[in-house]
XYZ file of C-alpha atoms in Angstrom:
532
model
C 18.945 -0.787 -16.721
C 19.693 2.602 -15.173
C 21.953 2.169 -12.179
C 20.973 4.363 -9.263
C 24.649 5.186 -8.722
C 25.011 6.659 -12.227
C 25.089 10.382 -11.389
C 24.860 11.586 -14.983
C 21.703 9.606 -15.717
C 20.189 10.560 -12.378
C 20.744 14.227 -13.195
C 18.939 13.752 -16.522
C 16.142 11.918 -14.731
C 15.730 14.721 -12.186
C 15.855 17.384 -14.887
C 13.038 15.589 -16.688
C 11.143 15.408 -13.392
C 11.472 19.157 -12.921
C 8.909 19.554 -15.700
C 6.284 18.253 -13.286
C 6.123 21.680 -11.661
C 4.423 23.083 -14.748
C 1.940 20.200 -14.834
C 1.207 20.118 -11.091
C -2.269 21.705 -11.312
C -3.371 18.790 -13.474
C -1.485 15.883 -11.949
C -3.710 15.181 -8.956
C -6.932 16.320 -10.588
C -7.476 18.924 -7.867
C -8.303 21.613 -10.431
C -10.594 19.706 -12.740
C -11.365 22.601 -15.048
C -7.724 22.964 -16.085
C -6.849 19.269 -16.368
C -5.703 18.320 -19.863
C -3.056 15.624 -19.541
C -1.981 12.212 -20.781
C -1.459 9.866 -17.848
C 0.785 6.859 -18.403
C 0.068 4.237 -15.734
C 2.792 1.621 -15.250
C 1.554 -0.478 -12.290
C 4.786 -2.454 -12.095
C 5.516 -4.110 -8.758
C 9.253 -3.618 -9.058
C 10.014 -5.241 -5.732
C 12.158 -8.162 -4.703
C 10.368 -10.874 -6.634
C 10.920 -13.632 -4.064
C 9.391 -11.448 -1.361
C 6.545 -10.524 -3.699
C 5.737 -14.207 -4.242
C 4.731 -14.395 -0.568
C 1.663 -12.282 -1.442
C -0.975 -14.642 -2.814
C -2.336 -13.493 -6.151
C 0.402 -10.883 -6.603
C 0.136 -11.476 -10.372
C -3.070 -9.435 -10.360
C -1.894 -6.575 -8.154
C -1.244 -4.543 -11.296
C -5.022 -3.967 -11.118
C -4.629 -1.915 -7.908
C -4.033 1.288 -9.863
C -7.193 0.924 -11.942
C -8.729 3.666 -9.806
C -6.721 5.922 -12.145
C -9.342 5.272 -14.831
C -11.695 7.483 -12.856
C -9.480 10.395 -13.989
C -11.204 10.012 -17.357
C -14.243 11.778 -15.914
C -12.484 14.909 -17.136
C -13.294 14.932 -20.877
C -9.844 16.243 -21.842
C -7.738 13.707 -19.972
C -6.340 10.669 -21.754
C -4.878 7.578 -20.132
C -2.612 4.701 -21.152
C -2.652 1.659 -18.851
C -0.040 -1.050 -19.427
C -0.163 -4.519 -17.858
C 1.795 -7.758 -18.070
C -1.225 -9.673 -19.367
C -4.474 -8.291 -20.832
C -7.199 -7.218 -18.418
C -10.630 -8.786 -18.602
C -12.899 -6.431 -20.617
C -15.668 -6.485 -17.989
C -13.216 -5.140 -15.378
C -12.503 -2.117 -17.570
C -16.195 -1.629 -18.310
C -16.910 -1.704 -14.578
C -14.561 1.198 -13.840
C -15.661 3.310 -16.789
C -19.305 2.971 -15.793
C -18.447 4.589 -12.461
C -17.760 7.894 -14.200
C -20.469 10.439 -13.402
C -21.856 12.395 -16.346
C -19.489 10.977 -18.977
C -20.737 8.746 -21.814
C -19.068 5.345 -21.644
C -17.932 5.507 -25.279
C -16.326 8.921 -24.796
C -14.239 7.701 -21.853
C -13.346 4.455 -23.635
C -12.035 6.361 -26.662
C -9.608 8.222 -24.399
C -8.255 5.015 -22.829
C -5.512 2.931 -24.417
C -4.900 -0.506 -22.897
C -1.612 -2.199 -23.716
C -0.038 -5.458 -22.601
C 3.327 -7.196 -22.794
C 1.597 -10.610 -22.977
C 4.261 -11.836 -20.583
C 3.246 -13.462 -17.292
C 6.815 -14.273 -16.213
C 8.148 -13.323 -12.792
C 9.712 -10.018 -13.836
C 8.683 -6.444 -13.044
C 6.353 -5.022 -15.693
C 8.692 -2.074 -16.322
C 11.487 -4.476 -17.222
C 9.181 -6.332 -19.611
C 8.310 -3.068 -21.377
C 11.985 -2.113 -21.721
C 12.643 -5.489 -23.346
C 10.076 -4.687 -26.061
C 11.288 -1.724 -28.177
C 8.228 -1.765 -30.463
C 5.873 -1.575 -27.490
C 7.972 1.270 -26.121
C 7.672 3.074 -29.450
C 3.906 2.484 -29.532
C 3.539 4.052 -26.087
C 5.640 7.058 -27.061
C 3.693 7.651 -30.254
C 0.391 7.536 -28.385
C 1.403 10.236 -25.883
C 1.290 14.001 -26.158
C 4.770 14.208 -24.679
C 4.492 17.844 -23.585
C 1.306 17.028 -21.653
C 2.309 13.646 -20.261
C 3.450 12.266 -16.953
C 3.947 8.746 -15.690
C 2.817 7.128 -12.436
C 3.860 3.799 -11.001
C 3.483 1.584 -7.936
C 7.079 2.084 -6.811
C 10.172 3.639 -8.343
C 13.336 1.721 -9.237
C 15.963 1.886 -11.944
C 13.530 0.204 -14.342
C 10.959 2.986 -13.983
C 13.651 5.679 -14.233
C 15.034 4.158 -17.418
C 11.530 3.904 -18.859
C 10.919 7.558 -18.016
C 14.124 8.627 -19.787
C 13.531 6.487 -22.879
C 10.007 7.888 -23.289
C 10.925 11.434 -22.369
C 8.032 11.466 -19.876
C 8.589 12.635 -16.278
C 7.916 10.110 -13.530
C 5.835 11.375 -10.632
C 7.596 9.383 -7.910
C 10.702 9.549 -5.739
C 13.964 8.958 -7.601
C 15.352 5.396 -7.352
C 18.339 6.416 -5.229
C 15.940 7.706 -2.546
C 14.108 4.411 -2.079
C 16.431 3.604 0.823
C 14.198 5.825 2.970
C 11.360 3.385 2.425
C 13.274 0.403 3.815
C 13.061 -0.737 7.450
C 16.506 0.627 8.338
C 16.012 3.831 6.317
C 12.682 4.446 8.046
C 14.349 4.278 11.450
C 16.941 6.844 10.361
C 14.242 9.241 9.125
C 12.282 8.847 12.388
C 15.378 9.712 14.380
C 16.146 12.792 12.264
C 12.496 13.924 12.317
C 12.288 13.443 16.106
C 9.367 11.052 15.769
C 9.112 8.358 18.485
C 9.860 4.799 17.334
C 10.688 1.460 19.021
C 14.207 0.659 20.140
C 16.043 -1.566 17.685
C 19.161 -2.182 15.651
C 20.889 -0.889 12.575
C 20.920 -2.982 9.400
C 22.572 -6.392 9.819
C 23.736 -8.700 7.048
C 24.250 -12.038 8.800
C 22.637 -14.061 11.579
C 25.631 -13.727 13.916
C 25.444 -9.926 13.941
C 21.657 -10.108 14.196
C 21.900 -12.269 17.336
C 24.434 -9.837 18.780
C 22.122 -6.885 18.068
C 19.172 -8.710 19.627
C 21.163 -9.427 22.788
C 22.187 -5.776 23.095
C 18.544 -4.714 22.616
C 17.476 -7.101 25.381
C 20.139 -5.703 27.681
C 18.891 -2.179 27.041
C 15.338 -3.333 27.811
C 15.545 -6.227 30.341
C 11.738 -6.449 30.608
C 11.366 -7.127 26.866
C 9.231 -10.182 26.096
C 9.361 -10.295 22.292
C 11.215 -8.806 19.357
C 10.415 -8.469 15.665
C 13.003 -9.454 13.077
C 12.306 -7.631 9.808
C 13.812 -8.173 6.384
C 14.867 -4.736 5.177
C 12.652 -4.870 2.079
C 9.762 -6.993 3.301
C 6.266 -6.336 1.893
C 3.011 -5.896 3.845
C 4.487 -7.544 6.941
C 5.276 -10.745 5.020
C 9.004 -10.256 5.712
C 8.563 -10.185 9.495
C 9.216 -12.855 12.098
C 8.399 -12.742 15.803
C 11.152 -13.745 18.243
C 9.705 -14.867 21.603
C 12.130 -14.400 24.503
C 9.863 -15.838 27.199
C 10.990 -19.480 26.707
C 14.595 -18.541 27.613
C 14.257 -16.722 30.970
C 17.522 -18.223 32.172
C 19.490 -15.843 29.934
C 17.357 -12.737 30.528
C 19.369 -9.723 31.745
C 21.006 -9.539 34.219
C 21.211 -13.347 34.311
C 23.910 -15.163 32.335
C 26.689 -13.597 30.341
C 26.368 -11.542 27.199
C 27.793 -14.354 25.087
C 25.421 -16.920 26.592
C 22.559 -14.598 25.744
C 23.757 -14.243 22.147
C 24.018 -18.015 21.764
C 20.551 -18.626 23.234
C 18.987 -16.036 20.907
C 20.760 -17.547 17.886
C 19.184 -20.908 18.737
C 15.745 -19.301 19.106
C 15.867 -17.871 15.561
C 14.797 -21.201 14.052
C 11.745 -21.264 16.359
C 10.479 -17.798 15.405
C 6.905 -17.248 14.281
C 7.155 -16.389 10.574
C 4.351 -14.241 9.202
C 4.489 -15.441 5.591
C 2.962 -18.784 4.702
C 5.524 -21.537 4.015
C 8.344 -19.395 5.430
C 10.953 -21.084 7.643
C 14.299 -20.231 9.155
C 16.231 -21.803 6.291
C 14.645 -19.561 3.654
C 14.397 -16.521 5.938
C 18.054 -16.611 7.004
C 19.144 -16.888 3.377
C 17.336 -13.626 2.629
C 19.166 -11.818 5.444
C 22.454 -12.021 3.551
C 20.765 -10.608 0.422
C 18.393 -7.952 1.792
C 19.696 -7.286 5.296
C 17.528 -7.300 8.407
C 16.886 -5.364 11.594
C 15.670 -6.436 15.015
C 13.179 -4.236 16.838
C 11.409 -4.244 20.207
C 7.886 -5.672 19.949
C 5.409 -3.184 21.356
C 3.222 -4.966 23.898
C -0.210 -3.817 25.040
C -3.735 -5.054 25.731
C -5.329 -2.184 23.816
C -3.144 -1.846 20.731
C -3.944 -0.636 17.222
C -1.957 0.009 14.063
C -2.922 3.280 12.362
C -1.178 4.955 9.462
C -0.933 8.385 7.889
C -0.553 9.160 4.194
C 0.993 12.265 2.702
C 2.471 13.587 -0.496
C 5.369 15.794 -1.450
C 4.550 18.027 -4.408
C 7.008 18.895 -7.177
C 7.389 22.269 -5.423
C 8.559 20.517 -2.257
C 5.390 21.192 -0.275
C 4.240 18.503 2.158
C 0.530 17.708 2.443
C -1.369 15.209 4.571
C -3.846 13.166 2.549
C -5.466 10.759 5.015
C -5.219 8.624 8.136
C -6.382 5.043 8.565
C -6.684 2.344 11.160
C -5.092 -0.687 9.595
C -6.660 -4.126 9.756
C -3.912 -6.650 10.447
C -3.882 -10.442 10.435
C -1.540 -13.373 10.065
C -0.081 -15.475 12.894
C 0.815 -12.481 15.090
C -1.111 -9.557 13.607
C 1.777 -8.377 11.425
C 0.247 -8.702 7.931
C -1.765 -5.916 6.270
C -5.276 -7.060 5.351
C -7.183 -3.813 4.965
C -7.992 -0.459 6.501
C -10.701 1.806 7.882
C -10.953 5.509 7.166
C -10.484 7.701 9.070
C -8.294 6.747 12.023
C -9.586 7.093 15.596
C -10.372 10.710 16.448
C -8.395 10.311 19.695
C -5.096 10.263 17.837
C -5.579 11.074 14.148
C -4.554 14.740 14.518
C -1.365 13.606 16.283
C -0.733 11.200 13.411
C -1.082 14.107 10.986
C 1.525 16.137 12.868
C 3.979 13.247 13.035
C 3.321 12.539 9.361
C 4.176 16.140 8.517
C 7.462 15.851 10.424
C 8.385 12.723 8.471
C 7.256 14.252 5.157
C 9.334 17.391 5.664
C 12.419 15.296 6.364
C 11.754 13.204 3.246
C 11.293 16.409 1.235
C 14.682 17.611 2.454
C 16.147 14.387 1.061
C 14.519 15.154 -2.304
C 11.631 12.665 -2.163
C 8.495 13.199 -4.228
C 4.896 12.020 -4.397
C 3.212 9.673 -1.943
C 4.549 8.356 1.320
C 2.898 6.509 4.163
C 3.913 6.044 7.785
C 2.729 3.068 9.833
C 2.402 3.365 13.607
C 1.684 1.273 16.679
C -0.526 2.935 19.305
C -1.012 1.483 22.788
C -3.387 2.810 25.429
C -1.878 3.404 28.879
C -4.045 4.944 31.618
C -6.365 6.504 29.070
C -3.556 7.982 26.943
C -2.293 6.723 23.594
C 1.433 6.016 23.256
C 2.276 6.485 19.554
C 5.364 4.987 17.913
C 6.274 4.951 14.227
C 7.415 1.641 12.776
C 7.748 1.976 8.994
C 7.722 4.319 5.991
C 6.295 3.278 2.623
C 7.820 5.442 -0.095
C 5.381 4.154 -2.705
C 1.709 3.557 -3.229
C 0.364 1.194 -0.598
C -2.746 -0.659 0.450
C -4.389 2.573 1.599
C -3.737 4.475 -1.644
C -6.371 3.016 -3.947
C -9.348 3.134 -1.533
C -8.722 6.766 -0.631
C -8.094 7.832 -4.227
C -11.224 5.951 -5.273
C -13.240 7.959 -2.735
C -11.596 11.232 -3.744
C -12.021 10.789 -7.475
C -15.605 9.488 -7.250
C -16.860 12.287 -4.992
C -14.470 15.095 -5.991
C -14.441 15.942 -2.285
C -11.808 17.318 0.072
C -9.820 16.217 3.101
C -10.099 18.618 6.034
C -6.890 18.829 8.040
C -8.555 20.410 11.097
C -10.793 17.384 11.658
C -9.056 14.598 9.772
C -12.326 13.916 7.929
C -13.141 13.745 4.223
C -16.152 15.688 2.936
C -17.986 15.145 -0.344
C -18.993 18.105 -2.491
C -22.364 17.967 -0.752
C -20.577 18.541 2.562
C -21.180 15.040 3.914
C -18.333 13.357 5.834
C -17.474 10.005 4.244
C -16.185 6.810 5.817
C -15.054 3.504 4.404
C -13.730 0.055 5.136
C -11.462 -1.508 2.519
C -9.504 -4.685 1.967
C -7.304 -6.451 -0.580
C -7.850 -9.735 1.218
C -11.452 -10.880 1.144
C -10.433 -14.447 0.381
C -12.277 -17.761 0.687
C -11.979 -21.076 -1.118
C -15.691 -20.905 -2.004
C -14.978 -17.882 -4.206
C -12.556 -19.796 -6.438
C -13.880 -20.262 -9.939
C -15.859 -17.014 -9.963
C -15.148 -15.162 -13.185
C -15.259 -11.345 -13.395
C -18.525 -11.638 -15.340
C -19.985 -13.771 -12.551
C -19.120 -11.077 -10.040
C -20.744 -8.456 -12.287
C -23.937 -10.534 -12.325
C -23.946 -10.701 -8.528
C -23.251 -6.954 -8.209
C -26.072 -6.072 -10.594
C -28.630 -8.541 -9.251
C -28.175 -7.435 -5.631
C -27.411 -3.770 -6.363
C -24.056 -3.828 -4.600
C -22.514 -1.181 -6.818
C -21.480 2.315 -5.792
C -24.356 4.783 -6.159
C -23.084 8.113 -7.509
C -26.298 9.807 -6.345
C -25.998 8.921 -2.645
C -22.188 8.531 -2.858
C -22.438 5.286 -0.907
C -21.859 1.665 -1.828
C -18.989 -0.589 -2.761
C -16.239 -0.308 -5.361
C -14.542 -3.605 -6.217
C -10.963 -4.246 -7.276
C -8.528 -7.164 -7.735
C -11.304 -8.925 -9.627
C -8.719 -10.841 -11.649
C -7.717 -12.679 -8.444
C -11.122 -14.268 -7.937
C -11.109 -17.286 -10.215
C -7.731 -18.759 -9.282
C -7.220 -17.507 -5.727
C -10.721 -16.808 -4.429
C -9.464 -13.350 -3.499
C -11.180 -10.000 -3.938
C -10.618 -6.377 -2.995
C -13.335 -3.884 -2.138
C -13.959 -0.450 -0.658
C -17.312 0.097 1.057
C -18.200 3.782 1.447
C -20.833 5.160 3.810
C -22.002 8.350 5.493
C -21.065 6.933 8.899
C -18.680 4.270 10.196
C -21.647 2.044 10.962
C -23.110 2.413 7.474
C -19.762 1.614 5.840
C -19.498 -1.538 7.923
C -23.094 -2.537 7.160
C -22.468 -2.112 3.428
C -19.282 -4.180 3.705
C -20.970 -6.958 5.654
C -23.869 -7.115 3.201
C -21.457 -7.525 0.264
C -19.741 -10.449 1.944
C -23.042 -12.026 2.967
C -24.365 -11.810 -0.579
C -21.222 -13.256 -2.186
C -21.229 -16.056 0.392
C -24.838 -16.882 -0.409
C -24.092 -16.864 -4.146
C -21.231 -19.364 -3.771
C -21.271 -23.005 -2.597
C -20.704 -24.275 0.943
C -22.152 -21.221 2.647
C -21.369 -21.139 6.363
C -24.148 -19.122 8.098
C -22.065 -18.720 11.244
C -19.240 -16.922 9.451
C -18.723 -13.370 10.731
C -16.758 -10.993 8.525
C -15.412 -8.970 11.390
C -14.433 -11.963 13.505
C -11.089 -11.781 15.254
C -9.710 -14.368 12.863
C -10.308 -12.099 9.867
C -10.451 -8.487 11.016
C -9.229 -8.008 14.591
C -10.652 -4.501 15.066
C -14.101 -3.011 14.700
C -15.378 0.551 14.546
C -16.358 0.275 18.196
C -12.750 -0.541 19.102
C -11.423 2.552 17.354
C -13.827 5.086 18.697
């Protein structure tokens, strides 16, 4: 595998990437009339595999980039989609039938589906590299001079794959992924002069972590809680909440510094861990491997978690793509469940500005393609206090719903309002999730879901540009888990469409509970009313 410290190979990788400048007009599909490209989609989740296992149904998250199939609406584009195990045919049919004005057979002929037939716990990119004949098949199928490669996140595996195929990767180079870690994010925020919570540098053992937590408490004596974050945690699953309120006897200025350190060290085992089945024994073992930071927990009665998404073009230009209000869950509201577009009008333009500041700093570092910034906003005396908490230097949970909307409507995002407008000039709104999950859904096959969608007309209507687009359908049978994006012409309509989908699926599955509310606090802690 390509080592990110190998300067010679990194230079070759970046030289290959420089060819993206010539292809830029076609890469994002913004100029549809000129698009004539081969898109190689490698949806490899090349993340720490033990952290990835905390995400239920992660085996099917390679389906998250299937929105890319909508790029086949341009009759000259071709697409190769590679997965660890074969995709169910009805899932592919579902996406191709979303294409407006393109015969199904024409789109299908321009799509090549390949699989490694390997369900082992390895990144997909690594599996491909271990199969030279598959690698050769991919290369032979591509028009190399018109090809580019996209992925979920960029590591040495993806860089090596790019070099072996001779196809440029549209993503940040592997050696820049540090800026997407918890500690790297904090450094970027500081350099970009973006407000962020007080916290520590990266620590590699529990003793130093306790010391850093004590120093943080001494800087902020009124602090009630802290968040301990593994440096490469995913979707909040690597977070733990440290409650300081049970140890008031060592709160500053009481007790000595060393007594405070010792009391905090004892509290670590009693933290609230956000991932299921996590405990201090497993969590502390990961600190020595991944590193961890400790950060002040932002308190507030009216508190939301919005995000902003941007991209850095091959020419180094920074563009804002979208803002969202995130839907969070888990024991302490730390785990990403879904999102609503757009973010509250009270602060979304501020998010855009802060996102630009972060993007420009990332561009200076040489980063490329998508990035996202997560924030915490708290209302004080009618004003929103905004603090950045994390950068995602990869595709995230907000990428596929927004790109689905963009590619289906061929619309535009308006920076002056923070709204997205279809070609007909209508502003569009949506609610999306990767985590519509219930035991009653287990056993539903993709074909069963298609029957329900057709019978109740839950599908996206290309005429009205409203309705629901489903994803993660491969998760249904085993995990009872489904993803969906419900698009409407108003926030209320998007929510109504979403609620109807859930109501219908509930009624079509056993053990229906009529009192279940989709937007209950247990499932989705915010509603459109709460965000403006």
